[in-house]
Amino acid sequence: MTYQNFKVETDVDGIALVTWDIPGKSMNVVDETTATELAAIVEQTTKDAAVKGVVITSGKEAFSGGADLTMLEGINRAYGELLKTKGEEAANKYVFDESRKLSLTLRAIETCGKPWVAAINGLALGGAFELTLACHHRVAADNPKTRLGLPEIKVGLFPGGGGTQRLPRIMQTQDALQMLMKGEAVDLAKAKGWKLVDEVVPSADLIKTAKEWIKAGGKAVAPWDEKGFKLPSGAVYSKGGTMIFPPANAIFRRETSDNYPAARAIMQSVYEGLQVPMDAALRIESRYFSKILRSKEAAAMIRSLFVSMGELNKGARRPPNVPPTKVKKLGIIGAGFMGASVGYVSAMAGIDVILIDRDQESADKGKAHAKSVIDGQVAKGRAKQADADALLARITPTADYNVLKDCDLVIEAVFEDRKVKADTYAKAQPLIAPNAIFASNTSTLPINSLAEEWKDQSKFIGIHFFSPVEKMMLVEIIVGKNTGDVALATALDYVRQIKKTPIVVNDSRGFFANRCVLRYIAEGYEMLLEGVPPAMIENAGKMAGMPVGPLSLNDEIAIDLALKIIKATEADLGPQAIEQDQKKLLIEMVEKQGRLGRKNGKGFYDYPEKGKGQKKLWPELKTLQPKHLDPDTLDVEELKQRFLVVQAVEAARTVEDHVITDPREADVGSILGFGFAPFTGGTLSYIDFMGTKKFVELCQKLEKKFGSRFTPPKLLLDMASKGETFYVRFAPKKQAA
């Protein structure tokens, strides 16, 4: 029998080699065809008496990146149709039956009576890793790039192919829970220590070793199907078992604030599943999986963090009329922390970088930053010394602007001051090549006003990086009114070249990300001035789903920068454009108390010397509060809502202002750029999944109580009256080919 995604060859010893190799794709994925064909292969090899055992491997560089989540989206769409036509019971049964097909196939491998060996040649994640766990033996090629893991939690799901049951039957329960709840992949050394792989061998010996295990009489029974099997951490209600779940539950609540149904379902599946035999345990997992698959959190996270992010990474917003571009030499003007970091990630991508500053010493400091980062990677075993040497050879620090003449793209990353930037442009403009693109890394200053200093404004664009550049995956590309398609295409191609996710926004003060996240920080100021205890402000922010509290975030970006932004806004737009009480608070912190944030060790928090304890809220912060409210009288749910609503309503304003023209970019940008509660799917999905009408009512309730920052824009009122969502009214354009 021939298959589309697999090749099956049986040797003279009766060992079937199943090679997973989807045509036309660089990576194998668990899609509908794969799942159907794998089930047929299991049935065929089980029935064929000539087959004594099976080795499954991949024909790609990696084993597999896991499931194609659009398949799960399809199940959800069919569920919606069945709900309307046949009712809830039929719709629920359909989801349960469809979502557990892979689980049943993997269980069939485990119980077929013939030994299966997974020959893992590279990366194996999600459903593909679950496939290896269902095999009776696992051999991995000695590949430093190999990672094994179950990342489903990162898109609002959890493993539905037996991962929650096999993992804690192989390894210690607490380690299994951590792996499941964090979704982080592990290298081969850790995987071998945890018995997730049985052998690690040279790549050339992978298939041979796998077959030899079968020929040597490898057992075709999973340990948990044998009589007398004992769980690695003991039974759930044993002395050891009872010491695992109470603290695990506490950690789960601390880390998630119960915002993620999938995380709760993992805890429930493991806890309940370990108390029953495997078949019953897998049914428990499937029931929870089908429930989570129907949750709005999973739908939102799959759409934003898998589908939309994938489309944006593949160039969904790229002008189709411009041929592909590739930056070979990049000029960066400004070798401070931001410029040096941009230089580092660009050199990592193989681009030659010219790092310019006012003098050689300053430029050298920029290169030294790159050296310290890559040296740290070498020390941790994540890079080789040869890689570090090659990377540093690609970075040339200098004070000579003349070297810009050979650059395809020049990025300005100087101080956020109009005059400083104008002086930089005056020096650079006569020297760069006629076809080169010039970009500003400004975080707040409008691109249109900066472009006035540039002769050919079609080649001027904004490329806004987020700090720390090495870790932050988002880059905001800002299009001015005169920016041309070539500049936009070049910027998008460059961002993809350095393996980051781009969003395209139109020009505006603060663009998209800063407009929204500054609202979050400002809401923290408002609560502080209202008399809400500082610790409660911070905890409410984290409970709402933000990665850190607003005061902590302000310390990270620098309080003096926040004050500069407020002063610049007031200077440009007038005193009515800012909250004067917030300005007064920041002046007190910065100019009177000298508290600038983490960078000088004191801000809203006090920071210990390196390695000497944890940061703590500044005890005197309460003296800056005009009054103090009793925390027992405060509505925590309302505090959480304020943090999310104030950002979401600002995101809606950016749509009304035509800053955001594609809802995918608001959602992906808000999660990657400033950590907007990922379980919501992003700022606009937060509104869509709540329902526009309900969101507007919530805005109006908060507006009445706290002020005009919650006032819904006319666009939202219109959408609410028509029952529209952002993804319907502003349906994303078809992805570029």
Short mmCIF file of C-alpha atoms in Angstrom, two decimals, residues 541-702:
data_model
loop_
_atom_site.label_atom_id
_atom_site.label_comp_id
_atom_site.label_asym_id
_atom_site.label_seq_id
_atom_site.Cartn_x
_atom_site.Cartn_y
_atom_site.Cartn_z
CA GLY A 541 -1.81 43.53 37.14
CA LYS A 542 -0.27 40.07 37.24
CA MET A 543 -3.60 38.45 38.12
CA ALA A 544 -5.11 40.16 35.07
CA GLY A 545 -2.58 38.22 32.99
CA MET A 546 0.19 40.78 32.46
CA PRO A 547 3.76 39.47 32.88
CA VAL A 548 4.66 42.09 35.51
CA GLY A 549 2.86 44.78 37.47
CA PRO A 550 2.68 48.34 36.01
CA LEU A 551 5.06 49.86 38.57
CA SER A 552 7.64 47.14 37.97
CA LEU A 553 7.30 47.60 34.21
CA ASN A 554 7.84 51.35 34.59
CA ASP A 555 11.02 50.66 36.53
CA GLU A 556 12.25 48.45 33.69
CA ILE A 557 11.69 51.04 30.95
CA ALA A 558 12.93 53.86 33.27
CA ILE A 559 10.79 56.36 35.14
CA ASP A 560 12.74 59.32 33.75
CA LEU A 561 11.87 58.11 30.22
CA ALA A 562 8.18 58.08 31.19
CA LEU A 563 8.57 61.66 32.44
CA LYS A 564 10.31 62.70 29.19
CA ILE A 565 7.44 61.20 27.15
CA ILE A 566 4.86 63.10 29.23
CA LYS A 567 6.81 66.38 28.89
CA ALA A 568 7.30 65.89 25.14
CA THR A 569 3.58 65.16 24.69
CA GLU A 570 2.66 68.27 26.66
CA ALA A 571 5.12 70.40 24.66
CA ASP A 572 3.69 69.19 21.34
CA LEU A 573 -0.02 68.96 22.16
CA GLY A 574 -0.60 71.23 25.16
CA PRO A 575 -1.30 70.72 28.90
CA GLN A 576 -4.75 69.20 28.29
CA ALA A 577 -3.11 66.23 26.49
CA ILE A 578 -1.63 64.80 29.70
CA GLU A 579 -2.72 64.01 33.26
CA GLN A 580 -1.12 66.72 35.39
CA ASP A 581 -1.31 64.61 38.58
CA GLN A 582 0.68 61.86 36.86
CA LYS A 583 3.29 64.39 35.73
CA LYS A 584 3.54 65.69 39.31
CA LEU A 585 4.04 62.11 40.60
CA LEU A 586 6.83 61.45 38.10
CA ILE A 587 8.55 64.77 38.82
CA GLU A 588 8.53 63.83 42.51
CA MET A 589 10.01 60.41 41.76
CA VAL A 590 12.65 61.53 39.26
CA GLU A 591 13.62 65.11 40.03
CA LYS A 592 13.07 65.25 43.79
CA GLN A 593 13.71 61.66 44.90
CA GLY A 594 16.25 60.71 42.20
CA ARG A 595 14.44 57.44 41.59
CA LEU A 596 14.91 56.52 37.91
CA GLY A 597 14.04 52.80 38.02
CA ARG A 598 16.10 49.65 37.81
CA LYS A 599 18.93 51.42 35.98
CA ASN A 600 20.01 53.33 39.12
CA GLY A 601 18.80 50.72 41.59
CA LYS A 602 15.82 52.68 42.89
CA GLY A 603 12.42 53.38 41.43
CA PHE A 604 9.00 52.21 42.57
CA TYR A 605 11.09 49.31 43.86
CA ASP A 606 14.39 49.18 45.72
CA TYR A 607 16.91 46.95 43.95
CA PRO A 608 19.60 45.03 45.85
CA GLU A 609 23.17 44.79 44.68
CA LYS A 610 23.63 42.04 42.11
CA GLY A 611 23.10 38.61 43.63
CA LYS A 612 22.02 39.94 47.03
CA GLY A 613 18.32 39.22 47.40
CA GLN A 614 15.13 40.32 45.64
CA LYS A 615 13.73 43.70 44.72
CA LYS A 616 11.14 45.13 47.13
CA LEU A 617 8.57 47.88 46.80
CA TRP A 618 9.99 51.18 48.04
CA PRO A 619 8.58 51.52 51.59
CA GLU A 620 8.19 55.31 51.27
CA LEU A 621 5.98 55.02 48.20
CA LYS A 622 2.92 55.31 50.39
CA THR A 623 4.01 58.81 51.48
CA LEU A 624 3.44 59.97 47.88
CA GLN A 625 -0.19 58.82 47.97
CA PRO A 626 -2.71 61.57 48.79
CA LYS A 627 -4.89 58.99 50.61
CA HIS A 628 -4.89 55.30 51.52
CA LEU A 629 -7.78 52.96 50.73
CA ASP A 630 -8.64 49.90 52.79
CA PRO A 631 -7.72 46.90 50.58
CA ASP A 632 -10.64 44.90 51.98
CA THR A 633 -13.06 47.41 50.41
CA LEU A 634 -11.57 47.14 46.92
CA ASP A 635 -12.96 44.95 44.12
CA VAL A 636 -10.02 42.93 42.77
CA GLU A 637 -11.98 41.88 39.67
CA GLU A 638 -12.57 45.53 38.87
CA LEU A 639 -8.88 46.34 39.26
CA LYS A 640 -8.03 43.51 36.85
CA GLN A 641 -10.66 44.68 34.36
CA ARG A 642 -9.32 48.24 34.45
CA PHE A 643 -5.87 47.08 33.43
CA LEU A 644 -7.10 45.06 30.45
CA VAL A 645 -9.93 47.36 29.33
CA VAL A 646 -7.81 50.54 29.35
CA GLN A 647 -5.35 48.86 26.94
CA ALA A 648 -8.02 47.25 24.77
CA VAL A 649 -10.01 50.45 24.34
CA GLU A 650 -6.80 52.22 23.30
CA ALA A 651 -6.20 49.43 20.77
CA ALA A 652 -9.70 50.08 19.40
CA ARG A 653 -8.79 53.77 19.08
CA THR A 654 -5.70 52.83 17.06
CA VAL A 655 -8.04 51.05 14.62
CA GLU A 656 -10.32 54.10 14.46
CA ASP A 657 -7.23 56.28 13.84
CA HIS A 658 -6.07 53.91 11.03
CA VAL A 659 -2.85 53.15 12.89
CA ILE A 660 -3.82 49.47 12.92
CA THR A 661 -5.44 48.23 9.72
CA ASP A 662 -5.24 44.48 10.34
CA PRO A 663 -6.54 42.96 13.63
CA ARG A 664 -3.89 40.23 13.48
CA GLU A 665 -1.21 42.84 14.05
CA ALA A 666 -2.94 44.32 17.10
CA ASP A 667 -3.32 40.89 18.68
CA VAL A 668 0.10 39.47 17.87
CA GLY A 669 1.74 42.82 18.59
CA SER A 670 0.08 43.24 21.97
CA ILE A 671 1.09 39.76 23.18
CA LEU A 672 4.66 39.75 21.82
CA GLY A 673 5.32 43.46 22.34
CA PHE A 674 4.09 44.10 25.86
CA GLY A 675 2.71 40.82 27.17
CA PHE A 676 -1.00 41.64 26.99
CA ALA A 677 -2.76 38.71 28.71
CA PRO A 678 -2.03 35.89 26.21
CA PHE A 679 -5.10 33.87 27.22
CA THR A 680 -7.28 36.60 25.64
CA GLY A 681 -5.63 36.27 22.23
CA GLY A 682 -4.61 39.95 22.32
CA THR A 683 -6.22 43.35 22.68
CA LEU A 684 -8.80 43.09 19.90
CA SER A 685 -9.56 39.42 20.50
CA TYR A 686 -10.24 40.37 24.13
CA ILE A 687 -13.05 42.60 22.81
CA ASP A 688 -14.25 40.14 20.16
CA PHE A 689 -14.50 37.15 22.48
CA MET A 690 -16.24 39.20 25.18
CA GLY A 691 -18.63 40.58 22.56
CA THR A 692 -18.47 44.20 21.39
CA LYS A 693 -21.78 45.13 23.02
CA LYS A 694 -20.74 43.70 26.39
CA PHE A 695 -17.31 45.35 26.14
CA VAL A 696 -18.86 48.76 25.41
CA GLU A 697 -21.14 48.38 28.44
CA LEU A 698 -18.09 47.59 30.59
CA CYS A 699 -16.26 50.63 29.19
CA GLN A 700 -19.21 52.88 29.98
CA LYS A 701 -19.43 51.53 33.51
CA LEU A 702 -15.72 52.22 34.10
#
